[in-house]
Amino acid sequence: MTFSWRRVNAILKKDYKDFSRNYAVSIVIFLPPILAALYGRMGIDSIEAHYTIFNMAFAMVAAFVQCCLIAEEKEKNTLRGLMLSPATTTEILSGKSLLSFFSTILVIALSAFFLDYYPKSIGITAVAIILSTLFYLGLGTLLGLYAKSVMEASVLILPFIVIFSAGTFITSLAKTYPILKVAEYLPNIQLLEIATKVENNAGFADVLFNLGIIFIWIIMISALAIIVFRKRMVD
């Protein structure tokens, strides 16, 4: 079966209608830009501060919104209808991810504007942000497939919002607790390292290792999401 943008577009339109009606979920997209505007007025302009806002946007928009959209489909028993429709797994997951993807990119762009953040290499930063968005979409999809309702999804995603928004705080604890050194390979930390290297005039070759780690995270989280999704189809 060939990939159909028509079916993907239909899923996207349905998600937009559901999202616009659910104010408890849609309100979160305003939080990162508001916080960014406050940071901008306070004159906070460090890379760590900027990417704390960006990582919060990833967790609260890409992951949280995606998780709630999937969970809402399950709660209304409409996800099963999608699974039994002619749409393929790729079309369903793509359609369910587009709204969260575009919302995340918009929120990141607005936050960067309010923070007055202009990276030295827009190309490298854009690639890193897009890859990070894909990871968080996979995370949100995976958690949404496990959640039974939007309320449960909100609780389930909360620890991940805290972990991925913490930034350098976790790595600073690694000196006291060596086991936390594994946190250095988390996508949010890799994104911060890429941003720091970019500000030091690094090129693509200098950040390939960091981009590779984020890409590996994308593959792992996407594989898990697809496995769980197909398991739900069988169930």
PDB file of C-alpha atoms in Angstrom:
ATOM      1  CA  MET A   1       0.000   0.000   0.000  1.00  0.00           C
ATOM      2  CA  THR A   2       1.374   3.415  -1.007  1.00  0.00           C
ATOM      3  CA  PHE A   3       1.760   6.281   1.434  1.00  0.00           C
ATOM      4  CA  SER A   4      -1.284   8.587   1.241  1.00  0.00           C
ATOM      5  CA  TRP A   5      -0.929  12.249   2.210  1.00  0.00           C
ATOM      6  CA  ARG A   6      -4.708  12.520   1.931  1.00  0.00           C
ATOM      7  CA  ARG A   7      -5.207  10.146   4.877  1.00  0.00           C
ATOM      8  CA  VAL A   8      -2.411  11.863   6.827  1.00  0.00           C
ATOM      9  CA  ASN A   9      -4.021  15.254   6.210  1.00  0.00           C
ATOM     10  CA  ALA A  10      -7.408  13.939   7.382  1.00  0.00           C
ATOM     11  CA  ILE A  11      -5.857  12.725  10.654  1.00  0.00           C
ATOM     12  CA  LEU A  12      -4.084  16.080  11.074  1.00  0.00           C
ATOM     13  CA  LYS A  13      -7.330  18.035  10.627  1.00  0.00           C
ATOM     14  CA  LYS A  14      -9.118  15.824  13.151  1.00  0.00           C
ATOM     15  CA  ASP A  15      -6.285  16.333  15.664  1.00  0.00           C
ATOM     16  CA  TYR A  16      -6.432  20.094  15.190  1.00  0.00           C
ATOM     17  CA  LYS A  17     -10.164  20.146  15.989  1.00  0.00           C
ATOM     18  CA  ASP A  18      -9.692  17.979  19.088  1.00  0.00           C
ATOM     19  CA  PHE A  19      -6.691  20.023  20.218  1.00  0.00           C
ATOM     20  CA  SER A  20      -8.455  23.378  19.808  1.00  0.00           C
ATOM     21  CA  ARG A  21     -11.378  22.167  21.940  1.00  0.00           C
ATOM     22  CA  ASN A  22      -9.224  20.771  24.764  1.00  0.00           C
ATOM     23  CA  TYR A  23      -8.066  23.924  26.570  1.00  0.00           C
ATOM     24  CA  ALA A  24      -6.386  21.936  29.362  1.00  0.00           C
ATOM     25  CA  VAL A  25      -3.919  20.583  26.791  1.00  0.00           C
ATOM     26  CA  SER A  26      -3.670  23.470  24.324  1.00  0.00           C
ATOM     27  CA  ILE A  27      -2.843  26.013  27.050  1.00  0.00           C
ATOM     28  CA  VAL A  28       0.629  24.490  27.557  1.00  0.00           C
ATOM     29  CA  ILE A  29       1.881  25.813  24.215  1.00  0.00           C
ATOM     30  CA  PHE A  30       1.778  29.339  25.662  1.00  0.00           C
ATOM     31  CA  LEU A  31       3.914  28.593  28.726  1.00  0.00           C
ATOM     32  CA  PRO A  32       7.413  28.406  27.132  1.00  0.00           C
ATOM     33  CA  PRO A  33       7.003  31.663  25.119  1.00  0.00           C
ATOM     34  CA  ILE A  34       5.674  33.456  28.218  1.00  0.00           C
ATOM     35  CA  LEU A  35       8.618  32.233  30.274  1.00  0.00           C
ATOM     36  CA  ALA A  36      10.977  33.191  27.432  1.00  0.00           C
ATOM     37  CA  ALA A  37       9.523  36.708  27.383  1.00  0.00           C
ATOM     38  CA  LEU A  38      10.090  36.992  31.145  1.00  0.00           C
ATOM     39  CA  TYR A  39      13.682  35.777  30.778  1.00  0.00           C
ATOM     40  CA  GLY A  40      14.212  38.269  27.979  1.00  0.00           C
ATOM     41  CA  ARG A  41      12.960  41.182  30.094  1.00  0.00           C
ATOM     42  CA  MET A  42      15.177  40.076  32.974  1.00  0.00           C
ATOM     43  CA  GLY A  43      18.211  40.089  30.687  1.00  0.00           C
ATOM     44  CA  ILE A  44      18.990  36.392  31.177  1.00  0.00           C
ATOM     45  CA  ASP A  45      20.922  35.478  28.033  1.00  0.00           C
ATOM     46  CA  SER A  46      23.078  32.445  28.827  1.00  0.00           C
ATOM     47  CA  ILE A  47      22.977  29.379  26.570  1.00  0.00           C
ATOM     48  CA  GLU A  48      21.915  27.242  29.539  1.00  0.00           C
ATOM     49  CA  ALA A  49      18.937  29.511  30.221  1.00  0.00           C
ATOM     50  CA  HIS A  50      17.903  29.561  26.565  1.00  0.00           C
ATOM     51  CA  TYR A  51      17.998  25.803  26.235  1.00  0.00           C
ATOM     52  CA  THR A  52      16.225  25.285  29.528  1.00  0.00           C
ATOM     53  CA  ILE A  53      13.282  27.044  27.869  1.00  0.00           C
ATOM     54  CA  PHE A  54      13.711  25.072  24.637  1.00  0.00           C
ATOM     55  CA  ASN A  55      13.919  21.725  26.423  1.00  0.00           C
ATOM     56  CA  MET A  56      10.846  22.668  28.419  1.00  0.00           C
ATOM     57  CA  ALA A  57       9.079  23.411  25.129  1.00  0.00           C
ATOM     58  CA  PHE A  58      10.088  19.997  23.762  1.00  0.00           C
ATOM     59  CA  ALA A  59       8.805  18.220  26.866  1.00  0.00           C
ATOM     60  CA  MET A  60       5.615  20.266  27.294  1.00  0.00           C
ATOM     61  CA  VAL A  61       4.612  20.607  23.639  1.00  0.00           C
ATOM     62  CA  ALA A  62       6.140  17.781  21.588  1.00  0.00           C
ATOM     63  CA  ALA A  63       5.921  15.092  24.279  1.00  0.00           C
ATOM     64  CA  PHE A  64       2.969  16.248  26.414  1.00  0.00           C
ATOM     65  CA  VAL A  65       0.657  17.322  23.589  1.00  0.00           C
ATOM     66  CA  GLN A  66       1.493  14.217  21.558  1.00  0.00           C
ATOM     67  CA  CYS A  67       0.917  11.988  24.581  1.00  0.00           C
ATOM     68  CA  CYS A  68      -2.470  13.578  25.284  1.00  0.00           C
ATOM     69  CA  LEU A  69      -3.598  13.389  21.642  1.00  0.00           C
ATOM     70  CA  ILE A  70      -2.873   9.657  21.536  1.00  0.00           C
ATOM     71  CA  ALA A  71      -4.427   9.072  24.975  1.00  0.00           C
ATOM     72  CA  GLU A  72      -7.555  10.997  23.981  1.00  0.00           C
ATOM     73  CA  GLU A  73      -7.989   8.744  20.955  1.00  0.00           C
ATOM     74  CA  LYS A  74      -7.771   5.733  23.250  1.00  0.00           C
ATOM     75  CA  GLU A  75     -10.150   7.259  25.787  1.00  0.00           C
ATOM     76  CA  LYS A  76     -12.767   7.877  23.082  1.00  0.00           C
ATOM     77  CA  ASN A  77     -12.109   4.460  21.495  1.00  0.00           C
ATOM     78  CA  THR A  78     -11.353   6.171  18.167  1.00  0.00           C
ATOM     79  CA  LEU A  79      -7.756   4.954  17.983  1.00  0.00           C
ATOM     80  CA  ARG A  80      -8.996   1.429  17.361  1.00  0.00           C
ATOM     81  CA  GLY A  81     -11.041   2.780  14.463  1.00  0.00           C
ATOM     82  CA  LEU A  82      -7.883   4.299  12.995  1.00  0.00           C
ATOM     83  CA  MET A  83      -6.033   1.020  13.446  1.00  0.00           C
ATOM     84  CA  LEU A  84      -8.781  -0.854  11.592  1.00  0.00           C
ATOM     85  CA  SER A  85      -8.968   1.747   8.809  1.00  0.00           C
ATOM     86  CA  PRO A  86      -7.100   1.445   5.479  1.00  0.00           C
ATOM     87  CA  ALA A  87      -4.438   3.835   6.870  1.00  0.00           C
ATOM     88  CA  THR A  88      -1.057   2.233   7.489  1.00  0.00           C
ATOM     89  CA  THR A  89       0.945   2.451  10.716  1.00  0.00           C
ATOM     90  CA  THR A  90       3.232   5.044   9.107  1.00  0.00           C
ATOM     91  CA  GLU A  91       0.283   7.174   7.973  1.00  0.00           C
ATOM     92  CA  ILE A  92      -1.427   7.049  11.362  1.00  0.00           C
ATOM     93  CA  LEU A  93       1.687   7.885  13.374  1.00  0.00           C
ATOM     94  CA  SER A  94       2.705  10.582  10.877  1.00  0.00           C
ATOM     95  CA  GLY A  95      -0.734  12.161  10.927  1.00  0.00           C
ATOM     96  CA  LYS A  96      -0.885  12.014  14.718  1.00  0.00           C
ATOM     97  CA  SER A  97       2.538  13.679  14.979  1.00  0.00           C
ATOM     98  CA  LEU A  98       2.273  16.565  12.521  1.00  0.00           C
ATOM     99  CA  LEU A  99       0.251  18.890  14.770  1.00  0.00           C
ATOM    100  CA  SER A 100       2.642  18.386  17.689  1.00  0.00           C
ATOM    101  CA  PHE A 101       5.630  18.814  15.356  1.00  0.00           C
ATOM    102  CA  PHE A 102       4.494  22.130  13.866  1.00  0.00           C
ATOM    103  CA  SER A 103       3.364  23.406  17.270  1.00  0.00           C
ATOM    104  CA  THR A 104       6.767  22.621  18.761  1.00  0.00           C
ATOM    105  CA  ILE A 105       8.689  24.362  15.967  1.00  0.00           C
ATOM    106  CA  LEU A 106       6.437  27.420  16.295  1.00  0.00           C
ATOM    107  CA  VAL A 107       6.858  27.553  20.080  1.00  0.00           C
ATOM    108  CA  ILE A 108      10.652  27.181  19.780  1.00  0.00           C
ATOM    109  CA  ALA A 109      10.785  29.972  17.182  1.00  0.00           C
ATOM    110  CA  LEU A 110       8.663  32.297  19.339  1.00  0.00           C
ATOM    111  CA  SER A 111      10.724  31.502  22.432  1.00  0.00           C
ATOM    112  CA  ALA A 112      13.975  32.208  20.550  1.00  0.00           C
ATOM    113  CA  PHE A 113      12.530  35.527  19.354  1.00  0.00           C
ATOM    114  CA  PHE A 114      11.529  36.595  22.870  1.00  0.00           C
ATOM    115  CA  LEU A 115      14.916  35.501  24.205  1.00  0.00           C
ATOM    116  CA  ASP A 116      16.640  37.412  21.398  1.00  0.00           C
ATOM    117  CA  TYR A 117      18.586  34.235  20.636  1.00  0.00           C
ATOM    118  CA  TYR A 118      20.287  34.052  17.235  1.00  0.00           C
ATOM    119  CA  PRO A 119      22.682  31.079  16.930  1.00  0.00           C
ATOM    120  CA  LYS A 120      25.865  31.525  14.930  1.00  0.00           C
ATOM    121  CA  SER A 121      24.918  28.571  12.730  1.00  0.00           C
ATOM    122  CA  ILE A 122      21.199  28.442  12.027  1.00  0.00           C
ATOM    123  CA  GLY A 123      21.650  25.305   9.897  1.00  0.00           C
ATOM    124  CA  ILE A 124      23.246  23.177  12.624  1.00  0.00           C
ATOM    125  CA  THR A 125      20.838  24.485  15.256  1.00  0.00           C
ATOM    126  CA  ALA A 126      17.824  23.793  13.016  1.00  0.00           C
ATOM    127  CA  VAL A 127      18.933  20.198  12.370  1.00  0.00           C
ATOM    128  CA  ALA A 128      19.502  19.624  16.107  1.00  0.00           C
ATOM    129  CA  ILE A 129      16.105  21.087  16.999  1.00  0.00           C
ATOM    130  CA  ILE A 130      14.273  19.023  14.360  1.00  0.00           C
ATOM    131  CA  LEU A 131      15.984  15.811  15.509  1.00  0.00           C
ATOM    132  CA  SER A 132      15.181  16.639  19.144  1.00  0.00           C
ATOM    133  CA  THR A 133      11.539  17.265  18.204  1.00  0.00           C
ATOM    134  CA  LEU A 134      11.324  13.843  16.550  1.00  0.00           C
ATOM    135  CA  PHE A 135      12.653  12.196  19.704  1.00  0.00           C
ATOM    136  CA  TYR A 136      10.094  13.902  21.945  1.00  0.00           C
ATOM    137  CA  LEU A 137       7.295  13.048  19.539  1.00  0.00           C
ATOM    138  CA  GLY A 138       8.311   9.397  19.784  1.00  0.00           C
ATOM    139  CA  LEU A 139       8.375   9.650  23.574  1.00  0.00           C
ATOM    140  CA  GLY A 140       4.931  11.245  23.647  1.00  0.00           C
ATOM    141  CA  THR A 141       3.539   8.608  21.288  1.00  0.00           C
ATOM    142  CA  LEU A 142       4.952   5.762  23.393  1.00  0.00           C
ATOM    143  CA  LEU A 143       3.575   7.136  26.664  1.00  0.00           C
ATOM    144  CA  GLY A 144       0.244   7.960  25.036  1.00  0.00           C
ATOM    145  CA  LEU A 145      -0.146   4.340  23.924  1.00  0.00           C
ATOM    146  CA  TYR A 146       0.310   3.222  27.522  1.00  0.00           C
ATOM    147  CA  ALA A 147      -2.030   5.827  29.040  1.00  0.00           C
ATOM    148  CA  LYS A 148      -5.730   4.996  29.286  1.00  0.00           C
ATOM    149  CA  SER A 149      -6.976   8.586  29.508  1.00  0.00           C
ATOM    150  CA  VAL A 150      -5.826  12.183  29.104  1.00  0.00           C
ATOM    151  CA  MET A 151      -5.662  12.539  32.888  1.00  0.00           C
ATOM    152  CA  GLU A 152      -3.418   9.481  33.180  1.00  0.00           C
ATOM    153  CA  ALA A 153      -1.285  10.765  30.305  1.00  0.00           C
ATOM    154  CA  SER A 154      -0.786  14.076  32.156  1.00  0.00           C
ATOM    155  CA  VAL A 155       0.515  12.217  35.196  1.00  0.00           C
ATOM    156  CA  LEU A 156       2.609   9.778  33.169  1.00  0.00           C
ATOM    157  CA  ILE A 157       4.450  12.517  31.259  1.00  0.00           C
ATOM    158  CA  LEU A 158       5.193  14.655  34.342  1.00  0.00           C
ATOM    159  CA  PRO A 159       8.469  12.918  35.427  1.00  0.00           C
ATOM    160  CA  PHE A 160       9.819  13.239  31.885  1.00  0.00           C
ATOM    161  CA  ILE A 161       9.009  16.958  31.794  1.00  0.00           C
ATOM    162  CA  VAL A 162      11.027  17.380  34.998  1.00  0.00           C
ATOM    163  CA  ILE A 163      13.956  15.253  33.776  1.00  0.00           C
ATOM    164  CA  PHE A 164      14.266  16.794  30.328  1.00  0.00           C
ATOM    165  CA  SER A 165      13.701  20.360  31.525  1.00  0.00           C
ATOM    166  CA  ALA A 166      16.345  20.088  34.261  1.00  0.00           C
ATOM    167  CA  GLY A 167      19.220  20.568  31.825  1.00  0.00           C
ATOM    168  CA  THR A 168      22.644  20.871  33.402  1.00  0.00           C
ATOM    169  CA  PHE A 169      21.261  20.385  36.914  1.00  0.00           C
ATOM    170  CA  ILE A 170      21.351  16.592  36.522  1.00  0.00           C
ATOM    171  CA  THR A 171      24.874  16.527  35.104  1.00  0.00           C
ATOM    172  CA  SER A 172      26.126  18.775  37.912  1.00  0.00           C
ATOM    173  CA  LEU A 173      25.061  16.067  40.373  1.00  0.00           C
ATOM    174  CA  ALA A 174      27.214  13.502  38.532  1.00  0.00           C
ATOM    175  CA  LYS A 175      30.256  14.606  40.549  1.00  0.00           C
ATOM    176  CA  THR A 176      28.490  13.494  43.718  1.00  0.00           C
ATOM    177  CA  TYR A 177      26.614  10.560  42.211  1.00  0.00           C
ATOM    178  CA  PRO A 178      28.755   8.948  39.449  1.00  0.00           C
ATOM    179  CA  ILE A 179      25.825   6.839  38.253  1.00  0.00           C
ATOM    180  CA  LEU A 180      24.252  10.027  36.927  1.00  0.00           C
ATOM    181  CA  LYS A 181      27.041  10.323  34.345  1.00  0.00           C
ATOM    182  CA  VAL A 182      24.766   8.419  31.962  1.00  0.00           C
ATOM    183  CA  ALA A 183      22.592  11.540  31.944  1.00  0.00           C
ATOM    184  CA  GLU A 184      25.268  13.208  29.816  1.00  0.00           C
ATOM    185  CA  TYR A 185      23.951  11.166  26.886  1.00  0.00           C
ATOM    186  CA  LEU A 186      20.354  12.340  27.242  1.00  0.00           C
ATOM    187  CA  PRO A 187      19.011  14.222  24.182  1.00  0.00           C
ATOM    188  CA  ASN A 188      18.506  17.480  26.091  1.00  0.00           C
ATOM    189  CA  ILE A 189      22.134  17.482  27.278  1.00  0.00           C
ATOM    190  CA  GLN A 190      23.382  16.666  23.769  1.00  0.00           C
ATOM    191  CA  LEU A 191      21.337  19.569  22.393  1.00  0.00           C
ATOM    192  CA  LEU A 192      22.911  21.913  24.922  1.00  0.00           C
ATOM    193  CA  GLU A 193      26.391  20.675  23.977  1.00  0.00           C
ATOM    194  CA  ILE A 194      25.643  21.288  20.303  1.00  0.00           C
ATOM    195  CA  ALA A 195      24.481  24.830  21.082  1.00  0.00           C
ATOM    196  CA  THR A 196      27.610  25.504  23.124  1.00  0.00           C
ATOM    197  CA  LYS A 197      29.850  24.246  20.310  1.00  0.00           C
ATOM    198  CA  VAL A 198      27.954  26.336  17.770  1.00  0.00           C
ATOM    199  CA  GLU A 199      28.613  29.456  19.811  1.00  0.00           C
ATOM    200  CA  ASN A 200      32.308  28.522  19.640  1.00  0.00           C
ATOM    201  CA  ASN A 201      32.092  28.497  15.821  1.00  0.00           C
ATOM    202  CA  ALA A 202      31.886  24.710  15.456  1.00  0.00           C
ATOM    203  CA  GLY A 203      30.931  23.162  12.123  1.00  0.00           C
ATOM    204  CA  PHE A 204      28.816  20.117  11.260  1.00  0.00           C
ATOM    205  CA  ALA A 205      31.825  17.811  11.631  1.00  0.00           C
ATOM    206  CA  ASP A 206      32.311  18.997  15.212  1.00  0.00           C
ATOM    207  CA  VAL A 207      28.761  18.126  16.267  1.00  0.00           C
ATOM    208  CA  LEU A 208      28.227  14.902  14.290  1.00  0.00           C
ATOM    209  CA  PHE A 209      28.821  12.780  17.398  1.00  0.00           C
ATOM    210  CA  ASN A 210      26.187  14.698  19.362  1.00  0.00           C
ATOM    211  CA  LEU A 211      23.713  14.588  16.484  1.00  0.00           C
ATOM    212  CA  GLY A 212      24.398  10.859  16.161  1.00  0.00           C
ATOM    213  CA  ILE A 213      23.487  10.254  19.793  1.00  0.00           C
ATOM    214  CA  ILE A 214      20.190  12.111  19.367  1.00  0.00           C
ATOM    215  CA  PHE A 215      19.527  10.107  16.184  1.00  0.00           C
ATOM    216  CA  ILE A 216      20.119   6.842  18.069  1.00  0.00           C
ATOM    217  CA  TRP A 217      17.583   7.971  20.676  1.00  0.00           C
ATOM    218  CA  ILE A 218      15.103   8.647  17.862  1.00  0.00           C
ATOM    219  CA  ILE A 219      15.571   5.148  16.430  1.00  0.00           C
ATOM    220  CA  MET A 220      15.138   3.487  19.832  1.00  0.00           C
ATOM    221  CA  ILE A 221      12.065   5.460  20.900  1.00  0.00           C
ATOM    222  CA  SER A 222      10.452   5.128  17.441  1.00  0.00           C
ATOM    223  CA  ALA A 223      11.028   1.370  17.388  1.00  0.00           C
ATOM    224  CA  LEU A 224       9.436   1.019  20.828  1.00  0.00           C
ATOM    225  CA  ALA A 225       6.464   3.163  19.809  1.00  0.00           C
ATOM    226  CA  ILE A 226       5.876   1.130  16.633  1.00  0.00           C
ATOM    227  CA  ILE A 227       6.148  -2.176  18.527  1.00  0.00           C
ATOM    228  CA  VAL A 228       3.636  -1.043  21.166  1.00  0.00           C
ATOM    229  CA  PHE A 229       1.328   0.422  18.495  1.00  0.00           C
ATOM    230  CA  ARG A 230       1.251  -2.834  16.527  1.00  0.00           C
ATOM    231  CA  LYS A 231       0.715  -4.769  19.738  1.00  0.00           C
ATOM    232  CA  ARG A 232      -2.335  -2.601  20.413  1.00  0.00           C
ATOM    233  CA  MET A 233      -3.561  -3.424  16.897  1.00  0.00           C
ATOM    234  CA  VAL A 234      -3.359  -7.144  17.668  1.00  0.00           C
ATOM    235  CA  ASP A 235      -5.031  -6.682  21.059  1.00  0.00           C
TER     236      ASP A 235
END
